[in-house]
mmCIF file of C-alpha atoms (C1' of nucleotides) in Angstrom:
data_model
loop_
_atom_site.group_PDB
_atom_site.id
_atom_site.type_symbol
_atom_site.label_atom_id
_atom_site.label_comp_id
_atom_site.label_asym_id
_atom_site.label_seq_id
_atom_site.Cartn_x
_atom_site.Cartn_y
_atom_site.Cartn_z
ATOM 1 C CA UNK A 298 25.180 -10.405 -4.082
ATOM 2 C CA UNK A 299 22.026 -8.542 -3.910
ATOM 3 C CA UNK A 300 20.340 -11.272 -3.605
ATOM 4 C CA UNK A 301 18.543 -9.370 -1.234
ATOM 5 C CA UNK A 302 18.434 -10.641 2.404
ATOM 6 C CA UNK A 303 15.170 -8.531 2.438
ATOM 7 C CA UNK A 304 13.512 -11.936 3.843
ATOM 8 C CA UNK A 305 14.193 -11.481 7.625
ATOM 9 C CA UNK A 306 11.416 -12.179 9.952
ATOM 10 C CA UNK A 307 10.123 -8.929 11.156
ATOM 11 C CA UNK A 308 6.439 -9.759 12.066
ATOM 12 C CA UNK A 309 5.206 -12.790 13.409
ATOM 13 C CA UNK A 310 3.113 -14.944 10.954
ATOM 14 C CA UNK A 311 5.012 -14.418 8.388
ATOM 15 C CA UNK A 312 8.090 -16.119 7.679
ATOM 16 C CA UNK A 313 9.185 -13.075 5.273
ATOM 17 C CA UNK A 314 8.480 -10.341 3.239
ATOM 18 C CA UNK A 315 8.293 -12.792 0.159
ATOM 19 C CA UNK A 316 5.542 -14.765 2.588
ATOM 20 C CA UNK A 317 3.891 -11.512 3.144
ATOM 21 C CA UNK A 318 3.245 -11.199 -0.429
ATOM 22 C CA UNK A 319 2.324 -14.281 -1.806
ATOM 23 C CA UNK A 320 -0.302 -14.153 0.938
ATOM 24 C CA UNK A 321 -2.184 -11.265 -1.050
ATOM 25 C CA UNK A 322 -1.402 -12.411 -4.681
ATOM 26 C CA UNK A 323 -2.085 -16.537 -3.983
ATOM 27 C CA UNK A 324 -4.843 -17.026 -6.121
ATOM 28 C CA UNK A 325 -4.850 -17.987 -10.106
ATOM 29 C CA UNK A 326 -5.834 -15.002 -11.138
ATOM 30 C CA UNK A 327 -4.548 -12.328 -9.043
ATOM 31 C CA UNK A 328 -1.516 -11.311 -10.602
ATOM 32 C CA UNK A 329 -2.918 -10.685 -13.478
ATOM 33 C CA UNK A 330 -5.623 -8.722 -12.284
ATOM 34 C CA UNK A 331 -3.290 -6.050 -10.771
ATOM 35 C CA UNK A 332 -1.625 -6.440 -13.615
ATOM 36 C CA UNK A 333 -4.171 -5.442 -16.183
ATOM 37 C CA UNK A 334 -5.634 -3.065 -14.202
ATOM 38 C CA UNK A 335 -2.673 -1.327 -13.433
ATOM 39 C CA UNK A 336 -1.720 -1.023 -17.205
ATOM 40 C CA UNK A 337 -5.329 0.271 -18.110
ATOM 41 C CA UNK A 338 -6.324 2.313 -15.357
ATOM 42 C CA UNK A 339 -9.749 2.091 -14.124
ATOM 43 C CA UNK A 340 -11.005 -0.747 -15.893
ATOM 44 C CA UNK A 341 -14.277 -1.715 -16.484
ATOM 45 C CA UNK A 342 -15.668 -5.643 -15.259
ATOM 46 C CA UNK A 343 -16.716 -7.022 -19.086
ATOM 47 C CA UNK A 344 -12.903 -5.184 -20.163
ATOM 48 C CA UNK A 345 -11.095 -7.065 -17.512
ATOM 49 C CA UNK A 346 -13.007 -10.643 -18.058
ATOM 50 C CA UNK A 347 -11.734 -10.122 -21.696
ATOM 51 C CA UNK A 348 -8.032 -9.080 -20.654
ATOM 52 C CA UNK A 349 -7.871 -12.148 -18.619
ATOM 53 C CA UNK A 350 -8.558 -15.045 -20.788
ATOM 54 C CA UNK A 351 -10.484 -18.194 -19.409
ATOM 55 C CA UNK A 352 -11.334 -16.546 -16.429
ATOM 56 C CA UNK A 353 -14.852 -17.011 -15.426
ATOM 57 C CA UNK A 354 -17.477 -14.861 -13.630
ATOM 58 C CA UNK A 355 -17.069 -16.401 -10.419
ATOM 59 C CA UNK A 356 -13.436 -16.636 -10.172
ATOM 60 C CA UNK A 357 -13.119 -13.104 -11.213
ATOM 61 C CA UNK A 358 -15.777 -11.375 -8.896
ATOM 62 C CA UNK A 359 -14.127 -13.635 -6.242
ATOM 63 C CA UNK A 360 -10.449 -12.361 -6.953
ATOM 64 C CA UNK A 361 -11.661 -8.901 -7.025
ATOM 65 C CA UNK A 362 -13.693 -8.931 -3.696
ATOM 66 C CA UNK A 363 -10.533 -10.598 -2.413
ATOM 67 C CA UNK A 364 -7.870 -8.135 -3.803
ATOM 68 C CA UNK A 365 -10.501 -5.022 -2.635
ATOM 69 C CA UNK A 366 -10.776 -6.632 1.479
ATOM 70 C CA UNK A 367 -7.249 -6.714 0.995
ATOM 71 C CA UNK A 368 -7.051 -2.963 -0.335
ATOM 72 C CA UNK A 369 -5.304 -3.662 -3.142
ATOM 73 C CA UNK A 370 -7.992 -2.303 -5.806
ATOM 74 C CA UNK A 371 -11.126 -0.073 -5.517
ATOM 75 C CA UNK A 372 -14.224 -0.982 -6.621
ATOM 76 C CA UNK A 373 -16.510 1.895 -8.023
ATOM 77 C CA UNK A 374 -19.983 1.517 -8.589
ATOM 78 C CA UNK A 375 -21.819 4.496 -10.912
ATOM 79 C CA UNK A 376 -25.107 3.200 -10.224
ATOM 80 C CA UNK A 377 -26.041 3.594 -13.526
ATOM 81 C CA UNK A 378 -28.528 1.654 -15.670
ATOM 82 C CA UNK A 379 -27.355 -0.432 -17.469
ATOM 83 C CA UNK A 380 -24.782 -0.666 -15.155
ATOM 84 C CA UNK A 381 -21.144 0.325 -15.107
ATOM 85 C CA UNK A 382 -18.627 -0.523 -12.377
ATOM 86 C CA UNK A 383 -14.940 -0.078 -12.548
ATOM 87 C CA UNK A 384 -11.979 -1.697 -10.918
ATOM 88 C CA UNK A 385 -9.052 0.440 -9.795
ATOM 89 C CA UNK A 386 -5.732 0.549 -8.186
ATOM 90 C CA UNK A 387 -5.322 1.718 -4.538
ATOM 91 C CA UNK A 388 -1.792 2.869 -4.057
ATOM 92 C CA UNK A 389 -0.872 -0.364 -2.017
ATOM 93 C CA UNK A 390 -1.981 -2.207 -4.878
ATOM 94 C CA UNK A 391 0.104 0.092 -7.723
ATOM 95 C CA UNK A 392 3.306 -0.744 -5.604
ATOM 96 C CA UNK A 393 2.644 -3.992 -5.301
ATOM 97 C CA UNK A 394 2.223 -4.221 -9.185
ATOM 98 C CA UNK A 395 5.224 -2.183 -10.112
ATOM 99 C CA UNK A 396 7.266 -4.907 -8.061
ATOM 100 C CA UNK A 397 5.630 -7.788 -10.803
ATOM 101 C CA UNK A 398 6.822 -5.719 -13.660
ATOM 102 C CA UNK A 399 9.905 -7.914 -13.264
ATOM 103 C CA UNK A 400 8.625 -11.020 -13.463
ATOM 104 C CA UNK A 401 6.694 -9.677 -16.369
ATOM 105 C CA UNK A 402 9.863 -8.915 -18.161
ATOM 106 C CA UNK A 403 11.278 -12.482 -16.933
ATOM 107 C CA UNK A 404 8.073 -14.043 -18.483
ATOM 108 C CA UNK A 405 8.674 -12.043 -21.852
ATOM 109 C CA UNK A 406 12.242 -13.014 -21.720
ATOM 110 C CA UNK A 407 11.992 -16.763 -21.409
ATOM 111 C CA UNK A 408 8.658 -17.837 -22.985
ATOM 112 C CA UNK A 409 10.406 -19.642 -25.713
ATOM 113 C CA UNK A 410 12.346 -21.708 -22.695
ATOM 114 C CA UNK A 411 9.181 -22.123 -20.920
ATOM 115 C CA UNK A 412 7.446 -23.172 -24.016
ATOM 116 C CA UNK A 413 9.345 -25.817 -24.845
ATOM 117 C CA UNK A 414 9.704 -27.470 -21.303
ATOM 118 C CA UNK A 415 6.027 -27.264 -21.416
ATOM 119 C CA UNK A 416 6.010 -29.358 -24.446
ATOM 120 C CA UNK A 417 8.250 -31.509 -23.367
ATOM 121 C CA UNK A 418 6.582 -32.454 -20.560
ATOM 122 C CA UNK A 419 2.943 -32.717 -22.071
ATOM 123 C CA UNK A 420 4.825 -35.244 -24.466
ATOM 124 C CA UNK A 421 5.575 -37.145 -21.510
ATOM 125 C CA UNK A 422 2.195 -37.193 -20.121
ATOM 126 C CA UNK A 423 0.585 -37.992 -23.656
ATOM 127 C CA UNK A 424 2.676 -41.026 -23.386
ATOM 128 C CA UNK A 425 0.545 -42.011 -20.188
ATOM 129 C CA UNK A 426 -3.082 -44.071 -20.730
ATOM 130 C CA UNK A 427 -4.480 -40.718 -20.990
ATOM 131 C CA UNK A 428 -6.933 -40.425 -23.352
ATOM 132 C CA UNK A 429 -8.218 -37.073 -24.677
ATOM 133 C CA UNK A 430 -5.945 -34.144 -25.172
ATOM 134 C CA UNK A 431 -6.240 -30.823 -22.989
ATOM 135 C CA UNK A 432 -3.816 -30.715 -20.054
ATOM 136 C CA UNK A 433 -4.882 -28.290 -18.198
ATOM 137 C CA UNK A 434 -3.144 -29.162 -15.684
ATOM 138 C CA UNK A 435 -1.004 -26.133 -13.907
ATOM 139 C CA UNK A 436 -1.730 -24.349 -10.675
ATOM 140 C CA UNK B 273 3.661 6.296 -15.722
ATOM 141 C CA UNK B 274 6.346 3.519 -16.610
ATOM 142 C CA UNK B 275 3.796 1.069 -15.632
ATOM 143 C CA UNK B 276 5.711 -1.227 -18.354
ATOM 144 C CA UNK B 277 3.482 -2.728 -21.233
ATOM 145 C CA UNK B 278 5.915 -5.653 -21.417
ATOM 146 C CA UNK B 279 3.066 -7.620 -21.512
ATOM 147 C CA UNK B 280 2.341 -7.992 -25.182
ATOM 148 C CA UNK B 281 1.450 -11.448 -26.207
ATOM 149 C CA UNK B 282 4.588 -12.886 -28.106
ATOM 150 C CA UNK B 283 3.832 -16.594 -28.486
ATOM 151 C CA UNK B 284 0.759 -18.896 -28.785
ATOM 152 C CA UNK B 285 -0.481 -20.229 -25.014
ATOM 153 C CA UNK B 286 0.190 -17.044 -22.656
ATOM 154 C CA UNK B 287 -1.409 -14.071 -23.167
ATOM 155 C CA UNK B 288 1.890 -12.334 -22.289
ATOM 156 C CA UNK B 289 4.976 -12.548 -20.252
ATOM 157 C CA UNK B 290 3.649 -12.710 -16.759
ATOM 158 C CA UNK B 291 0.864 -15.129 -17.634
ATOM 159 C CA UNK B 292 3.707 -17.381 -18.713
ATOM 160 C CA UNK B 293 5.739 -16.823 -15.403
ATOM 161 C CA UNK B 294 3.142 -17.544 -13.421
ATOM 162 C CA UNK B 295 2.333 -21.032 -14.852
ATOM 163 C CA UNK B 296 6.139 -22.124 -13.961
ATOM 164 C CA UNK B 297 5.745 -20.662 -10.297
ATOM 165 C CA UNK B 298 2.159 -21.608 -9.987
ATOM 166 C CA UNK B 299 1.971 -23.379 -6.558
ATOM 167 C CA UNK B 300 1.547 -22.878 -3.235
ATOM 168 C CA UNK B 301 5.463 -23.181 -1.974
ATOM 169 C CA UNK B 302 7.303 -22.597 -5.306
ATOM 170 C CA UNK B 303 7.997 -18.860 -4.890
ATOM 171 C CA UNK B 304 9.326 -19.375 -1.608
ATOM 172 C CA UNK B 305 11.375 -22.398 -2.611
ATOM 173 C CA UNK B 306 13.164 -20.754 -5.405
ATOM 174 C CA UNK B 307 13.842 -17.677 -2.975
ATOM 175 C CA UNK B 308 15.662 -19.695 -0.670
ATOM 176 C CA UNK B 309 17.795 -21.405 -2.597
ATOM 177 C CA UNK B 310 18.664 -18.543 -3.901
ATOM 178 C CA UNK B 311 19.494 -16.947 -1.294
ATOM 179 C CA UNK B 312 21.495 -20.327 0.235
ATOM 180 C CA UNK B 313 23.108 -21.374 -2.815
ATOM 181 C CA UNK B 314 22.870 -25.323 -2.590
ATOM 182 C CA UNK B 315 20.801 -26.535 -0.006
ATOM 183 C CA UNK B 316 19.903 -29.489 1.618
ATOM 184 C CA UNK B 317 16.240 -31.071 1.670
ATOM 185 C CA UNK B 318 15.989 -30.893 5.349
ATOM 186 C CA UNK B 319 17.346 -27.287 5.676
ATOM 187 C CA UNK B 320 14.904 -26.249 2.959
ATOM 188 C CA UNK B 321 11.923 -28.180 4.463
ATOM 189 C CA UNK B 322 12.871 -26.016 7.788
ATOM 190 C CA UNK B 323 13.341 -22.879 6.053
ATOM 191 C CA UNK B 324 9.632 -23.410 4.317
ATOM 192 C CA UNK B 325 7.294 -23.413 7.166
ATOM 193 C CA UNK B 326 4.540 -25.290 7.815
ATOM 194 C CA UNK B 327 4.931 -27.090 4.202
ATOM 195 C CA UNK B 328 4.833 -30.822 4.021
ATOM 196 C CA UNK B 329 7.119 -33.620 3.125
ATOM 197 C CA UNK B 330 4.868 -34.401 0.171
ATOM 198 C CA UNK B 331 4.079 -30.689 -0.861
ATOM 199 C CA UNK B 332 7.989 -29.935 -0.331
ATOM 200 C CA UNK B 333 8.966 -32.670 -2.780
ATOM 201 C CA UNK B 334 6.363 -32.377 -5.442
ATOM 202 C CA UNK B 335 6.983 -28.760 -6.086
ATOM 203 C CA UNK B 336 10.574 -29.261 -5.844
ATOM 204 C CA UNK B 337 10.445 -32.065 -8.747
ATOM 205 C CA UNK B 338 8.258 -29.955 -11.136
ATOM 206 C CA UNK B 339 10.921 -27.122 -10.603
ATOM 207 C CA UNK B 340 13.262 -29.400 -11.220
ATOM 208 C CA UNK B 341 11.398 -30.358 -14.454
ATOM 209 C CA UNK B 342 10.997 -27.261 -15.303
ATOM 210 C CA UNK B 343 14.629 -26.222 -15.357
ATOM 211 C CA UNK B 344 15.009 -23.794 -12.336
ATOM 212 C CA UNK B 345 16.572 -26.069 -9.779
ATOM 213 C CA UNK B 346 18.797 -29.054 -9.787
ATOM 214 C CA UNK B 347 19.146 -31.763 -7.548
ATOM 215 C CA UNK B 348 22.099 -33.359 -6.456
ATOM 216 C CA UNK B 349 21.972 -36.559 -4.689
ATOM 217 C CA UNK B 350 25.579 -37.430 -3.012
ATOM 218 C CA UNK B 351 25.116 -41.273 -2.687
ATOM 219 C CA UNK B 352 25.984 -41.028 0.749
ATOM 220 C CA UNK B 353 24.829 -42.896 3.995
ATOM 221 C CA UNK B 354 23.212 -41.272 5.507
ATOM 222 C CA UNK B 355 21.328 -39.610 2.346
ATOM 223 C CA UNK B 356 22.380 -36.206 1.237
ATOM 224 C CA UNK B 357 20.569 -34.378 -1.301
ATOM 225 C CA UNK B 358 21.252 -30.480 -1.949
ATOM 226 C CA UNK B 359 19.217 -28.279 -4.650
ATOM 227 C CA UNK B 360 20.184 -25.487 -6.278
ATOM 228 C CA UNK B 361 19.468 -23.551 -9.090
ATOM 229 C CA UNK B 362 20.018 -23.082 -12.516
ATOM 230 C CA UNK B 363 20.972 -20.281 -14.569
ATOM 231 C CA UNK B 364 17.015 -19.970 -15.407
ATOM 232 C CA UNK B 365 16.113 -20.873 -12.128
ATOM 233 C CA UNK B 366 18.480 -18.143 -10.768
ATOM 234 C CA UNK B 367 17.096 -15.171 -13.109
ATOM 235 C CA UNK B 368 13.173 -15.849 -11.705
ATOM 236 C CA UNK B 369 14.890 -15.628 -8.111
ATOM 237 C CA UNK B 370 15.841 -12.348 -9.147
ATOM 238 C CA UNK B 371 12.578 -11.468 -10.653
ATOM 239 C CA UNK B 372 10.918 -12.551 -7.179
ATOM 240 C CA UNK B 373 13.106 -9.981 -5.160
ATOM 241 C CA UNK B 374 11.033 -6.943 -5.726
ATOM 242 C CA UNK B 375 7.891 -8.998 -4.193
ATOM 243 C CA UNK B 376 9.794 -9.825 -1.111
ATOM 244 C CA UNK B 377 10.615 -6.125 -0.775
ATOM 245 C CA UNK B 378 7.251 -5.461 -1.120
ATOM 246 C CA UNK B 379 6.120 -7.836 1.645
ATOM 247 C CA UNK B 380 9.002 -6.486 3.727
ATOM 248 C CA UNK B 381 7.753 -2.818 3.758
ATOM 249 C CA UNK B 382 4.242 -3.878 3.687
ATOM 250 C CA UNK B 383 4.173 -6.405 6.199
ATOM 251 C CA UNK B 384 2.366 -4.362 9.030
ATOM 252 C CA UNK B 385 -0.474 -2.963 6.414
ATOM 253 C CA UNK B 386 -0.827 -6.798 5.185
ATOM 254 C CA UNK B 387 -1.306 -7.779 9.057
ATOM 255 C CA UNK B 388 -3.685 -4.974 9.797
ATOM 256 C CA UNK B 389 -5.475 -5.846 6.653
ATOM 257 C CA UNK B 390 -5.507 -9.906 7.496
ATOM 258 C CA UNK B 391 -6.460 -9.366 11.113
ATOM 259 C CA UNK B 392 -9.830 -7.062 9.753
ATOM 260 C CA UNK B 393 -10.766 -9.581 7.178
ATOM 261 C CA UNK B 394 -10.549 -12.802 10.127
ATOM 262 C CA UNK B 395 -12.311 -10.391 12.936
ATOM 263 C CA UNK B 396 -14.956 -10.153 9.793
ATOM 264 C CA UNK B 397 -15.517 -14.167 9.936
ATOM 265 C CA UNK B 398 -15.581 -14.595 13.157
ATOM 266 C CA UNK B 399 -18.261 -12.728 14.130
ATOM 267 C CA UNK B 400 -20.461 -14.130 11.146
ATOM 268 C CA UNK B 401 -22.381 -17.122 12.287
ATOM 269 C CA UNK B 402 -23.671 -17.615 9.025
ATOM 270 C CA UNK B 403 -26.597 -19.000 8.667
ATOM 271 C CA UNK B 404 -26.644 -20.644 4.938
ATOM 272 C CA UNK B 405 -23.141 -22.183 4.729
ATOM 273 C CA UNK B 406 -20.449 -23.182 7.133
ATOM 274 C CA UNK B 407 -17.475 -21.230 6.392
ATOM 275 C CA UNK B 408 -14.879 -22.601 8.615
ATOM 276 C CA UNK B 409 -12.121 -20.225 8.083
ATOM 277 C CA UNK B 410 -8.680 -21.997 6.709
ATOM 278 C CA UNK B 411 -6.667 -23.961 8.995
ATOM 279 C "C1'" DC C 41 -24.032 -4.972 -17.922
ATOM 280 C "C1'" DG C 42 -22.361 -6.696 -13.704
ATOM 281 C "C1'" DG C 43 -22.939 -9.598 -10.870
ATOM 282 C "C1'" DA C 44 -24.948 -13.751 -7.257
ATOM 283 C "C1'" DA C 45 -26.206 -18.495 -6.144
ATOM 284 C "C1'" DT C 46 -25.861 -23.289 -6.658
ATOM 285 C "C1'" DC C 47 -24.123 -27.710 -8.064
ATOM 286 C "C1'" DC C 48 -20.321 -30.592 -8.509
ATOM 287 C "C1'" DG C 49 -15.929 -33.013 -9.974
ATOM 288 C "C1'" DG C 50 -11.174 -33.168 -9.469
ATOM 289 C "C1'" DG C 51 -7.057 -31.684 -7.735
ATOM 290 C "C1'" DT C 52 -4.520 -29.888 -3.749
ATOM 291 C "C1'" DG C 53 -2.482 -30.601 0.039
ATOM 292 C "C1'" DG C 54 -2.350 -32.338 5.166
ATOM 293 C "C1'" DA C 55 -1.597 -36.401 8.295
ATOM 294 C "C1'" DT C 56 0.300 -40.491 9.065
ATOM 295 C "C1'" DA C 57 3.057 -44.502 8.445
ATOM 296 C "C1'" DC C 58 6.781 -46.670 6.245
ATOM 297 C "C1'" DT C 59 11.558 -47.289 3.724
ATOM 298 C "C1'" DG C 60 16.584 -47.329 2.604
ATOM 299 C "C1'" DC D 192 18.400 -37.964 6.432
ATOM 300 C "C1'" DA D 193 15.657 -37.923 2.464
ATOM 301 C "C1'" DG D 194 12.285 -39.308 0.804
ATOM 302 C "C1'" DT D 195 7.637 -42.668 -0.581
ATOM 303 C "C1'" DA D 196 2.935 -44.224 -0.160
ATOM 304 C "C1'" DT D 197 -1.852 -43.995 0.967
ATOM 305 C "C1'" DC D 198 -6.015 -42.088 2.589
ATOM 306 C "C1'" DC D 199 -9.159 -38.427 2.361
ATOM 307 C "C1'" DA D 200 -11.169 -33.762 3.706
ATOM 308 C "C1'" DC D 201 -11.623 -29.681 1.654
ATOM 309 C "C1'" DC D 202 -11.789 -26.051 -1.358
ATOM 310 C "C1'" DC D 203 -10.708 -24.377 -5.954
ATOM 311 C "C1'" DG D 204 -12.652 -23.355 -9.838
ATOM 312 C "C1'" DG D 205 -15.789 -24.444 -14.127
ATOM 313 C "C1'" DA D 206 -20.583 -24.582 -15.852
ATOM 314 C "C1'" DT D 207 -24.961 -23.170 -15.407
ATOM 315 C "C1'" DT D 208 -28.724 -20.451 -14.019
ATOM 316 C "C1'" DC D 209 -30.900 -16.395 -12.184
ATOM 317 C "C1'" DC D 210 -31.237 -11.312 -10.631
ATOM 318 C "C1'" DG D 211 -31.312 -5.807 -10.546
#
DNA sequence: CGGAATCCGGGTGGATACTG
DNA sequence: CAGTATCCACCCGGATTCCG
C-alpha cells in the first residue's frame, strides 16, 4: 500500500528517486560513513578509520572527498600541529542519513537471518576446489 | 537528536545492523531490483530488465540469483513456451523493500540538488587535462 | 596525526554471440 | 522470452611507502 510510488521519473538521468540516491551512497563504505558520523557528530579521521572496521586509508580519504564534492559531509581542517581534522554532516547529508536509520533497524532486526544464509552459502563455496578459507567475497 | 544508535554490534561479523544490510544489498542493481518488485508484485524478467536501465543481461541475472540466495526474492519459472519467469519477493525480501523507501524519498526531493551537485563535479573533469594520469571519466 | 602516491591483483560488469 | 557463455577493459580496493 505505501509502497510508495515515490519512484516516478521527475529529472532526466535518473530513473528515480531510489536511482538518485544510490548514485551518492554507491561506494563500500559510504553508508557507513554518514552513518557514523552522523551518530558522533564531528568526528575526527583516526575515530572514524576505527568506527569503520577494515577500511583502509585510501578507501576512506577517497569516500570522504567523494561524500564532501557531493556535499554530503564537511571537512574541517584546524591547522593544527599535530594535526586535527574533523568530518561533519552538512544538512543534505543528515537527511540523507536519517532516511538509512531504517535499514539500520532492518539490519539489527534480521542479522540472525542474514547470518545464517551467509553460512550457508560459504558452506557451499567451501565445498568448491577452493583452498584457503577467507571469503571475502561481497560487494 | 533521534539520530537512532540502533547500531550496536549484536553478533560476530557486522559491526552493527546496517553493516549487515548492506552486505545483502551490496551491488550495483540490487537496491533497485528489490524496489521494483516491490512495487510490481511478481514480475517478469523482461519487464524488470526494462524497468532497470541500462543494466545488463548478465548483471540483471547475477544479482537477481544471489537475492534469490539470499532469501529476498523468489523465482518462478512457469514451464511455458515461450519461457516465462516472474520474481517476487519474500516476506524478508519484502521488509528491506520497505526499509529502502525512505532512500527513494530522499532521492525524490533531492533529485535537483544531486543534479546540480553531479553536473559541478563532471564540469570539474572536464576541464582537467591532467597531466600525470588519464582519468577518463565513467562511461 | 592525517593524509598522498604508487603498485598491482582480482573482481565487476559491459558487449557480443548463442541457446532452448 | 529468458536466459547462458566467453572475452576482456577497467576500476575498485588492499598493501605499502612517503610527506607536512
Amino acid at each position: 500500500m505505501p509502497t510508495a510510488q515515490a519512484c516516478t521519473p521527475t529529472l532526466p538521468g535518473f530513473t528515480c528517486g531510489l536511482d538518485a540516491t544510490l548514485r551518492v551512497i554507491a561506494g563500500k563504505w559510504k553508508p557507513l560513513i554518514l552513518y557514523f558520523v552522523a551518530q558522533g557528530g564531528p568526528t575526527r579521521y583516526g575515530a572514524l578509520r576505527r568506527a569503520v572496521r577494515d577500511v583502509s586509508d585510501k578507501m576512506l580519504i577517497q569516500q570522504l572527498k567523494e561524500l564532501e564534492a557531493d556535499g554530503l559531509v564537511k571537512r574541517t581542517d584546524y591547522k593544527e600541529i599535530p594535526p586535527r581534522v574533523d568530518y561533519s554532516l552538512t544538512p543534505l547529508g543528515r537527511s540523507l542519513a536519517e532516511a538509512l536509520v531504517p535499514l539500520c533497524s532492518w539490519g539489527t532486526e534480521n542479522m540472525a537471518e542474514v547470518t545464517r544464509v551467509f553460512a550457508e552459502r560459504d558452506a557451499l563455496n567451501s565445498q568448491r576446489p577452493e583452498p584457503s578459507g577467507q571469503s571475502t567475497r561481497i560487494e
